[in-house]
PDB file of C-alpha atoms in Angstrom:
ATOM      1  CA  MET A 633      76.694 -80.575 -22.457  1.00 36.00           C
ATOM      2  CA  ARG A 634      73.041 -81.293 -21.826  1.00 35.00           C
ATOM      3  CA  LEU A 635      72.191 -80.692 -18.187  1.00 35.00           C
ATOM      4  CA  PHE A 636      69.232 -83.034 -17.828  1.00 32.00           C
ATOM      5  CA  ARG A 637      66.049 -84.126 -19.554  1.00 35.00           C
ATOM      6  CA  ILE A 638      63.169 -81.760 -18.886  1.00 34.00           C
ATOM      7  CA  PRO A 639      60.499 -83.789 -17.093  1.00 36.00           C
ATOM      8  CA  ARG A 640      57.160 -84.074 -18.799  1.00 39.00           C
ATOM      9  CA  GLY A 641      54.100 -83.155 -16.771  1.00 40.00           C
ATOM     10  CA  VAL A 642      55.717 -80.162 -15.087  1.00 41.00           C
ATOM     11  CA  GLY A 643      52.708 -77.967 -15.873  1.00 47.00           C
ATOM     12  CA  PRO A 644      50.062 -79.453 -13.524  1.00 46.00           C
ATOM     13  CA  ARG A 645      52.445 -79.671 -10.554  1.00 46.00           C
ATOM     14  CA  PHE A 646      53.663 -76.152 -11.162  1.00 44.00           C
ATOM     15  CA  SER A 647      50.147 -74.719 -11.515  1.00 45.00           C
ATOM     16  CA  ALA A 648      49.003 -76.463  -8.344  1.00 45.00           C
ATOM     17  CA  LEU A 649      51.768 -74.843  -6.341  1.00 45.00           C
ATOM     18  CA  VAL A 650      51.176 -71.491  -8.013  1.00 44.00           C
ATOM     19  CA  PHE A 651      47.583 -71.638  -6.828  1.00 44.00           C
ATOM     20  CA  ALA A 652      48.690 -72.441  -3.278  1.00 44.00           C
ATOM     21  CA  CYS A 653      50.881 -69.325  -3.219  1.00 43.00           C
ATOM     22  CA  LEU A 654      48.411 -66.733  -4.541  1.00 42.00           C
ATOM     23  CA  CYS A 655      47.442 -65.331  -1.112  1.00 36.00           C
ATOM     24  CA  ALA A 656      50.312 -63.528   0.689  1.00 34.00           C
ATOM     25  CA  ALA A 657      50.267 -61.349   3.806  1.00 29.00           C
ATOM     26  CA  ALA A 658      49.661 -57.614   3.392  1.00 30.00           C
ATOM     27  CA  SER A 659      52.379 -55.157   4.452  1.00 33.00           C
ATOM     28  CA  LEU A 660      52.058 -53.215   7.699  1.00 30.00           C
ATOM     29  CA  ALA A 661      51.224 -49.520   7.446  1.00 30.00           C
ATOM     30  CA  PHE A 662      53.909 -48.530   9.936  1.00 32.00           C
ATOM     31  CA  ALA A 663      57.123 -50.317   9.148  1.00 36.00           C
ATOM     32  CA  GLU A 664      60.713 -50.397  10.201  1.00 43.00           C
ATOM     33  CA  PRO A 665      63.325 -49.487   7.519  1.00 42.00           C
ATOM     34  CA  ALA A 666      63.830 -53.108   6.451  1.00 43.00           C
ATOM     35  CA  GLU A 667      60.073 -53.559   6.100  1.00 44.00           C
ATOM     36  CA  ARG A 668      59.802 -50.409   3.997  1.00 45.00           C
ATOM     37  CA  VAL A 669      62.120 -52.100   1.491  1.00 46.00           C
ATOM     38  CA  VAL A 670      59.699 -55.019   1.404  1.00 51.00           C
ATOM     39  CA  ASP A 671      56.806 -52.602   0.897  1.00 82.00           C
ATOM     40  CA  GLU A 672      58.526 -50.988  -2.087  1.00 89.00           C
ATOM     41  CA  SER A 673      59.245 -54.390  -3.606  1.00 91.00           C
ATOM     42  CA  ALA A 674      55.637 -55.447  -3.052  1.00 90.00           C
ATOM     43  CA  LEU A 675      54.436 -52.286  -4.790  1.00 91.00           C
ATOM     44  CA  ARG A 676      56.747 -53.004  -7.711  1.00 93.00           C
ATOM     45  CA  LEU A 677      55.439 -56.563  -7.930  1.00 92.00           C
ATOM     46  CA  GLY A 678      51.861 -55.293  -7.894  1.00 89.00           C
ATOM     47  CA  ARG A 679      52.572 -52.803 -10.676  1.00 89.00           C
ATOM     48  CA  ALA A 680      54.388 -55.493 -12.660  1.00 91.00           C
ATOM     49  CA  ALA A 681      51.340 -57.767 -12.362  1.00 89.00           C
ATOM     50  CA  LEU A 682      49.165 -55.021 -13.859  1.00 83.00           C
ATOM     51  CA  GLU A 683      51.658 -54.471 -16.667  1.00 87.00           C
ATOM     52  CA  HIS A 684      51.762 -58.207 -17.355  1.00 87.00           C
ATOM     53  CA  LEU A 685      47.985 -58.289 -17.663  1.00 76.00           C
ATOM     54  CA  SER A 686      48.279 -55.473 -20.213  1.00 76.00           C
ATOM     55  CA  GLY A 687      50.924 -57.364 -22.184  1.00 82.00           C
ATOM     56  CA  GLN A 688      53.614 -54.785 -21.383  1.00 89.00           C
ATOM     57  CA  SER A 689      56.666 -56.998 -20.866  1.00 93.00           C
ATOM     58  CA  ARG A 690      59.077 -54.051 -21.033  1.00 95.00           C
ATOM     59  CA  ALA A 691      57.218 -52.315 -18.194  1.00 95.00           C
ATOM     60  CA  VAL A 692      57.314 -55.551 -16.186  1.00 95.00           C
ATOM     61  CA  VAL A 693      61.090 -55.538 -16.524  1.00 97.00           C
ATOM     62  CA  GLU A 694      61.373 -51.866 -15.588  1.00 96.00           C
ATOM     63  CA  ASN A 695      59.390 -52.441 -12.398  1.00 95.00           C
ATOM     64  CA  LEU A 696      61.086 -55.640 -11.268  1.00 96.00           C
ATOM     65  CA  GLU A 697      64.720 -55.038 -12.180  1.00 96.00           C
ATOM     66  CA  ALA A 698      64.981 -52.604  -9.260  1.00 93.00           C
ATOM     67  CA  ILE A 699      64.333 -55.415  -6.752  1.00 94.00           C
ATOM     68  CA  ASP A 700      67.431 -56.767  -5.020  1.00 92.00           C
ATOM     69  CA  PHE A 701      67.439 -60.425  -6.040  1.00 94.00           C
ATOM     70  CA  GLU A 702      70.869 -60.898  -4.478  1.00 91.00           C
ATOM     71  CA  SER A 703      69.171 -60.680  -1.056  1.00 86.00           C
ATOM     72  CA  PRO A 704      65.861 -62.524  -1.481  1.00 82.00           C
ATOM     73  CA  SER A 705      65.358 -62.863   2.273  1.00 82.00           C
ATOM     74  CA  THR A 706      64.395 -59.174   2.448  1.00 83.00           C
ATOM     75  CA  PHE A 707      61.288 -59.790   0.327  1.00 89.00           C
ATOM     76  CA  GLY A 708      59.008 -62.743   0.933  1.00 88.00           C
ATOM     77  CA  GLU A 709      57.695 -62.759  -2.637  1.00 92.00           C
ATOM     78  CA  ALA A 710      61.076 -62.472  -4.347  1.00 93.00           C
ATOM     79  CA  ASP A 711      60.502 -65.836  -6.034  1.00 93.00           C
ATOM     80  CA  ARG A 712      57.260 -64.619  -7.608  1.00 93.00           C
ATOM     81  CA  ALA A 713      58.931 -61.406  -8.727  1.00 95.00           C
ATOM     82  CA  ALA A 714      61.844 -63.355 -10.220  1.00 95.00           C
ATOM     83  CA  PHE A 715      59.406 -65.635 -12.042  1.00 94.00           C
ATOM     84  CA  LEU A 716      57.511 -62.725 -13.636  1.00 95.00           C
ATOM     85  CA  LEU A 717      60.776 -60.951 -14.463  1.00 96.00           C
ATOM     86  CA  GLY A 718      62.244 -64.085 -16.028  1.00 95.00           C
ATOM     87  CA  HIS A 719      59.071 -64.659 -18.022  1.00 94.00           C
ATOM     88  CA  ALA A 720      59.196 -61.054 -19.272  1.00 95.00           C
ATOM     89  CA  TYR A 721      62.868 -61.404 -20.251  1.00 96.00           C
ATOM     90  CA  LEU A 722      62.048 -64.439 -22.375  1.00 93.00           C
ATOM     91  CA  GLU A 723      59.042 -62.689 -23.922  1.00 92.00           C
ATOM     92  CA  LEU A 724      61.400 -59.899 -24.993  1.00 94.00           C
ATOM     93  CA  GLY A 725      64.065 -62.323 -26.209  1.00 92.00           C
ATOM     94  CA  SER A 726      66.521 -61.114 -23.548  1.00 94.00           C
ATOM     95  CA  ARG A 727      68.260 -64.441 -22.967  1.00 93.00           C
ATOM     96  CA  ALA A 728      71.430 -62.930 -21.503  1.00 94.00           C
ATOM     97  CA  GLU A 729      69.412 -61.038 -18.884  1.00 96.00           C
ATOM     98  CA  PHE A 730      67.409 -64.176 -18.125  1.00 95.00           C
ATOM     99  CA  GLU A 731      70.625 -66.156 -17.680  1.00 95.00           C
ATOM    100  CA  ARG A 732      71.976 -63.595 -15.207  1.00 96.00           C
ATOM    101  CA  LEU A 733      68.746 -63.685 -13.216  1.00 97.00           C
ATOM    102  CA  ALA A 734      68.626 -67.492 -13.289  1.00 95.00           C
ATOM    103  CA  ALA A 735      72.241 -67.709 -12.122  1.00 95.00           C
ATOM    104  CA  THR A 736      71.407 -65.455  -9.178  1.00 96.00           C
ATOM    105  CA  VAL A 737      68.288 -67.433  -8.262  1.00 95.00           C
ATOM    106  CA  ALA A 738      70.261 -70.690  -8.488  1.00 94.00           C
ATOM    107  CA  HIS A 739      72.241 -69.588  -5.430  1.00 93.00           C
ATOM    108  CA  TRP A 740      69.161 -69.036  -3.298  1.00 94.00           C
ATOM    109  CA  LYS A 741      68.480 -71.423  -0.451  1.00 89.00           C
ATOM    110  CA  ARG A 742      64.766 -71.052  -1.175  1.00 86.00           C
ATOM    111  CA  ASP A 743      63.238 -73.814  -3.334  1.00 87.00           C
ATOM    112  CA  THR A 744      59.772 -72.993  -4.681  1.00 87.00           C
ATOM    113  CA  PRO A 745      57.780 -73.784  -7.844  1.00 84.00           C
ATOM    114  CA  TYR A 746      58.815 -70.383  -9.190  1.00 88.00           C
ATOM    115  CA  THR A 747      62.536 -70.963  -8.704  1.00 90.00           C
ATOM    116  CA  ARG A 748      62.198 -74.467 -10.144  1.00 88.00           C
ATOM    117  CA  TRP A 749      60.523 -73.096 -13.276  1.00 89.00           C
ATOM    118  CA  ILE A 750      63.431 -70.677 -13.726  1.00 91.00           C
ATOM    119  CA  ALA A 751      65.855 -73.590 -13.369  1.00 91.00           C
ATOM    120  CA  PHE A 752      63.907 -75.684 -15.906  1.00 89.00           C
ATOM    121  CA  ARG A 753      63.850 -72.865 -18.436  1.00 89.00           C
ATOM    122  CA  ARG A 754      67.549 -72.182 -17.925  1.00 90.00           C
ATOM    123  CA  ALA A 755      68.343 -75.849 -18.529  1.00 88.00           C
ATOM    124  CA  ALA A 756      66.123 -75.932 -21.611  1.00 86.00           C
ATOM    125  CA  LEU A 757      67.823 -72.891 -23.114  1.00 86.00           C
ATOM    126  CA  ALA A 758      71.244 -74.370 -22.393  1.00 83.00           C
ATOM    127  CA  SER A 759      70.347 -77.622 -24.158  1.00 78.00           C
ATOM    128  CA  THR A 760      68.451 -76.184 -27.135  1.00 67.00           C
ATOM    129  CA  SER A 761      71.341 -76.580 -29.566  1.00 51.00           C
ATOM    130  CA  ALA A 762      72.002 -80.137 -28.418  1.00 47.00           C
ATOM    131  CA  SER A 763      68.517 -81.505 -28.976  1.00 47.00           C
ATOM    132  CA  ALA A 764      65.478 -81.050 -31.168  1.00 45.00           C
ATOM    133  CA  GLU A 765      63.244 -81.986 -28.262  1.00 50.00           C
ATOM    134  CA  ALA A 766      60.597 -79.364 -27.493  1.00 44.00           C
ATOM    135  CA  PRO A 767      61.402 -77.141 -24.518  1.00 50.00           C
ATOM    136  CA  PRO A 768      59.164 -77.149 -21.449  1.00 50.00           C
ATOM    137  CA  GLU A 769      56.106 -74.943 -21.266  1.00 56.00           C
ATOM    138  CA  THR A 770      56.748 -71.206 -21.510  1.00 62.00           C
ATOM    139  CA  GLY A 771      54.912 -70.511 -18.281  1.00 71.00           C
ATOM    140  CA  ASP A 772      52.370 -68.213 -19.959  1.00 74.00           C
ATOM    141  CA  ALA A 773      49.319 -69.718 -18.253  1.00 69.00           C
ATOM    142  CA  ALA A 774      51.015 -69.803 -14.845  1.00 74.00           C
ATOM    143  CA  ALA A 775      52.229 -66.213 -15.266  1.00 79.00           C
ATOM    144  CA  ASP A 776      48.732 -65.090 -16.245  1.00 74.00           C
ATOM    145  CA  ALA A 777      47.176 -66.858 -13.263  1.00 72.00           C
ATOM    146  CA  LEU A 778      49.792 -65.487 -10.858  1.00 78.00           C
ATOM    147  CA  ALA A 779      49.385 -61.933 -12.161  1.00 79.00           C
ATOM    148  CA  ALA A 780      45.593 -62.185 -12.032  1.00 74.00           C
ATOM    149  CA  GLY A 781      45.786 -63.498  -8.472  1.00 75.00           C
ATOM    150  CA  LEU A 782      48.039 -60.626  -7.417  1.00 80.00           C
ATOM    151  CA  VAL A 783      45.721 -58.086  -9.016  1.00 76.00           C
ATOM    152  CA  LEU A 784      42.680 -59.742  -7.433  1.00 74.00           C
ATOM    153  CA  ARG A 785      44.406 -59.603  -4.060  1.00 75.00           C
ATOM    154  CA  SER A 786      44.827 -55.843  -4.505  1.00 73.00           C
ATOM    155  CA  GLY A 787      41.075 -55.497  -5.013  1.00 76.00           C
ATOM    156  CA  ASP A 788      41.143 -54.840  -8.764  1.00 76.00           C
ATOM    157  CA  THR A 789      38.552 -57.431  -9.744  1.00 79.00           C
ATOM    158  CA  THR A 790      37.958 -55.730 -13.100  1.00 80.00           C
ATOM    159  CA  GLY A 791      41.607 -56.067 -14.128  1.00 74.00           C
ATOM    160  CA  ALA A 792      41.823 -59.657 -12.934  1.00 74.00           C
ATOM    161  CA  LEU A 793      38.611 -60.643 -14.697  1.00 79.00           C
ATOM    162  CA  ALA A 794      39.713 -58.986 -17.944  1.00 76.00           C
ATOM    163  CA  ARG A 795      42.855 -61.114 -18.110  1.00 71.00           C
ATOM    164  CA  LEU A 796      41.192 -64.324 -16.982  1.00 74.00           C
ATOM    165  CA  SER A 797      38.492 -63.889 -19.626  1.00 75.00           C
ATOM    166  CA  ARG A 798      41.218 -63.919 -22.275  1.00 72.00           C
ATOM    167  CA  LEU A 799      42.171 -67.413 -21.118  1.00 68.00           C
ATOM    168  CA  ASP A 800      38.736 -68.799 -22.014  1.00 71.00           C
ATOM    169  CA  GLY A 801      38.586 -71.475 -24.675  1.00 66.00           C
ATOM    170  CA  ALA A 802      41.712 -73.443 -25.505  1.00 60.00           C
ATOM    171  CA  GLY A 803      43.817 -71.508 -22.996  1.00 66.00           C
ATOM    172  CA  ALA A 804      41.553 -72.192 -20.014  1.00 74.00           C
ATOM    173  CA  THR A 805      42.885 -74.372 -17.198  1.00 77.00           C
ATOM    174  CA  PRO A 806      41.236 -75.558 -13.966  1.00 80.00           C
ATOM    175  CA  LEU A 807      43.265 -72.877 -12.167  1.00 77.00           C
ATOM    176  CA  SER A 808      42.159 -70.034 -14.446  1.00 77.00           C
ATOM    177  CA  LEU A 809      38.535 -71.229 -14.301  1.00 84.00           C
ATOM    178  CA  TYR A 810      38.669 -71.291 -10.497  1.00 84.00           C
ATOM    179  CA  LEU A 811      40.178 -67.809 -10.352  1.00 81.00           C
ATOM    180  CA  LYS A 812      37.530 -66.528 -12.755  1.00 84.00           C
ATOM    181  CA  ALA A 813      34.710 -67.948 -10.622  1.00 87.00           C
ATOM    182  CA  VAL A 814      36.184 -66.441  -7.459  1.00 83.00           C
ATOM    183  CA  THR A 815      36.701 -63.097  -9.209  1.00 82.00           C
ATOM    184  CA  LEU A 816      33.109 -63.034 -10.455  1.00 86.00           C
ATOM    185  CA  GLU A 817      31.866 -63.665  -6.928  1.00 85.00           C
ATOM    186  CA  ALA A 818      34.144 -60.917  -5.595  1.00 81.00           C
ATOM    187  CA  SER A 819      32.525 -58.620  -8.169  1.00 82.00           C
ATOM    188  CA  ASN A 820      29.040 -59.641  -6.942  1.00 86.00           C
ATOM    189  CA  ALA A 821      28.383 -61.164 -10.371  1.00 87.00           C
ATOM    190  CA  ASP A 822      26.721 -64.507 -11.122  1.00 88.00           C
ATOM    191  CA  ALA A 823      29.443 -67.160 -11.139  1.00 88.00           C
ATOM    192  CA  SER A 824      27.151 -70.161 -11.682  1.00 88.00           C
ATOM    193  CA  ASP A 825      28.292 -70.808 -15.247  1.00 90.00           C
ATOM    194  CA  ALA A 826      31.954 -70.506 -14.235  1.00 88.00           C
ATOM    195  CA  TRP A 827      31.536 -73.013 -11.392  1.00 91.00           C
ATOM    196  CA  ALA A 828      29.611 -75.394 -13.680  1.00 91.00           C
ATOM    197  CA  ARG A 829      32.329 -75.179 -16.311  1.00 89.00           C
ATOM    198  CA  LEU A 830      35.013 -75.892 -13.709  1.00 89.00           C
ATOM    199  CA  ALA A 831      33.036 -78.832 -12.317  1.00 90.00           C
ATOM    200  CA  ALA A 832      32.983 -80.383 -15.796  1.00 88.00           C
ATOM    201  CA  THR A 833      36.639 -79.731 -16.590  1.00 81.00           C
ATOM    202  CA  ASP A 834      39.409 -82.300 -17.075  1.00 69.00           C
ATOM    203  CA  THR A 835      40.285 -83.999 -13.789  1.00 66.00           C
ATOM    204  CA  LEU A 836      43.417 -85.905 -14.807  1.00 73.00           C
ATOM    205  CA  SER A 837      45.634 -83.842 -12.504  1.00 72.00           C
ATOM    206  CA  ALA A 838      45.426 -83.638  -8.717  1.00 74.00           C
ATOM    207  CA  LEU A 839      44.849 -79.895  -8.984  1.00 73.00           C
ATOM    208  CA  GLY A 840      42.056 -80.418 -11.513  1.00 79.00           C
ATOM    209  CA  ARG A 841      40.318 -82.940  -9.247  1.00 82.00           C
ATOM    210  CA  ASP A 842      40.574 -80.688  -6.203  1.00 84.00           C
ATOM    211  CA  LEU A 843      39.300 -77.589  -8.002  1.00 84.00           C
ATOM    212  CA  ALA A 844      36.510 -79.497  -9.762  1.00 87.00           C
ATOM    213  CA  GLY A 845      35.556 -80.901  -6.363  1.00 87.00           C
ATOM    214  CA  ALA A 846      35.497 -77.399  -4.888  1.00 87.00           C
ATOM    215  CA  ALA A 847      33.222 -76.339  -7.744  1.00 89.00           C
ATOM    216  CA  HIS A 848      30.841 -79.235  -7.069  1.00 89.00           C
ATOM    217  CA  LEU A 849      30.730 -78.251  -3.387  1.00 90.00           C
ATOM    218  CA  ARG A 850      29.898 -74.674  -4.338  1.00 89.00           C
ATOM    219  CA  LEU A 851      27.188 -75.836  -6.756  1.00 90.00           C
ATOM    220  CA  ALA A 852      25.783 -78.234  -4.148  1.00 90.00           C
ATOM    221  CA  THR A 853      25.531 -75.382  -1.656  1.00 89.00           C
ATOM    222  CA  ARG A 854      23.718 -73.221  -4.198  1.00 87.00           C
ATOM    223  CA  ALA A 855      21.332 -76.076  -5.042  1.00 88.00           C
ATOM    224  CA  ALA A 856      20.509 -76.614  -1.362  1.00 91.00           C
ATOM    225  CA  GLU A 857      19.875 -72.883  -0.928  1.00 89.00           C
ATOM    226  CA  ARG A 858      17.325 -73.085  -3.754  1.00 90.00           C
ATOM    227  CA  GLY A 859      15.648 -76.086  -2.134  1.00 91.00           C
ATOM    228  CA  GLU A 860      16.967 -78.459  -4.806  1.00 90.00           C
ATOM    229  CA  ASP A 861      18.599 -81.862  -4.330  1.00 91.00           C
ATOM    230  CA  PRO A 862      22.413 -81.387  -4.120  1.00 87.00           C
ATOM    231  CA  SER A 863      23.183 -85.137  -4.179  1.00 89.00           C
ATOM    232  CA  ALA A 864      24.540 -85.252  -7.739  1.00 87.00           C
ATOM    233  CA  HIS A 865      27.132 -82.588  -6.977  1.00 86.00           C
ATOM    234  CA  LEU A 866      28.040 -84.060  -3.586  1.00 87.00           C
ATOM    235  CA  LEU A 867      28.622 -87.511  -5.087  1.00 86.00           C
ATOM    236  CA  ALA A 868      30.991 -85.967  -7.637  1.00 83.00           C
ATOM    237  CA  VAL A 869      33.222 -84.489  -4.924  1.00 81.00           C
ATOM    238  CA  PRO A 870      36.476 -86.470  -4.386  1.00 74.00           C
ATOM    239  CA  SER A 871      36.332 -88.336  -1.078  1.00 67.00           C
ATOM    240  CA  ALA A 872      39.334 -86.423   0.262  1.00 59.00           C
ATOM    241  CA  LEU A 873      37.345 -83.178   0.042  1.00 55.00           C
ATOM    242  CA  ARG A 874      34.142 -84.470   1.617  1.00 49.00           C
ATOM    243  CA  VAL A 875      33.276 -83.402   5.136  1.00 48.00           C
ATOM    244  CA  SER A 876      32.131 -86.280   7.272  1.00 40.00           C
TER     245      SER A 876
END
């Protein structure tokens, strides 16, 4: 039986929420036993992000399978870990393992873009034989952006930039362009071209408009610093982002 029709347009909403979740709190150096479990899970997630950037899906699985997904409340980023693990399972063709993970996540009380993606993919796999309709997006771009964000958060700007550079061209999204610009700045490199490219990107989605607006603000600031007229960039900023 077909569960439901996969909504079109999931990608932009999903990517927007992925971007909102990229910055998480760091673990405390001195932790109680329960917090040490969180620290270990966070370390595993960080290693898995590096392995994902290297295209090592098997290593992603090896790092994340040790996390206790039956008790997600013990790890604040369990949804992100489950998303990367589920993505790796599908990359490896491990549908049975993905189904077990998805069934576990389905019982969580937590509802996030990551858990919803797992539910969408589970539904798509369940209905594949009943319809010739194309399944929803594989999540590759979102997984790349999430992994790059996690690596950037750890301070590895070189690793994050290497992966984001691979998304240039047809695979580039407003989110990946924004992350690349931020990563270049964190590396003390010139990000002018990256901001200009983001400012000129497709603005059909709410996320695209917001990120393009942020790019115009950044370019306007740079223009003003050089003594140039920033008006063109300021006028291109969506009204919701303008500071009165």
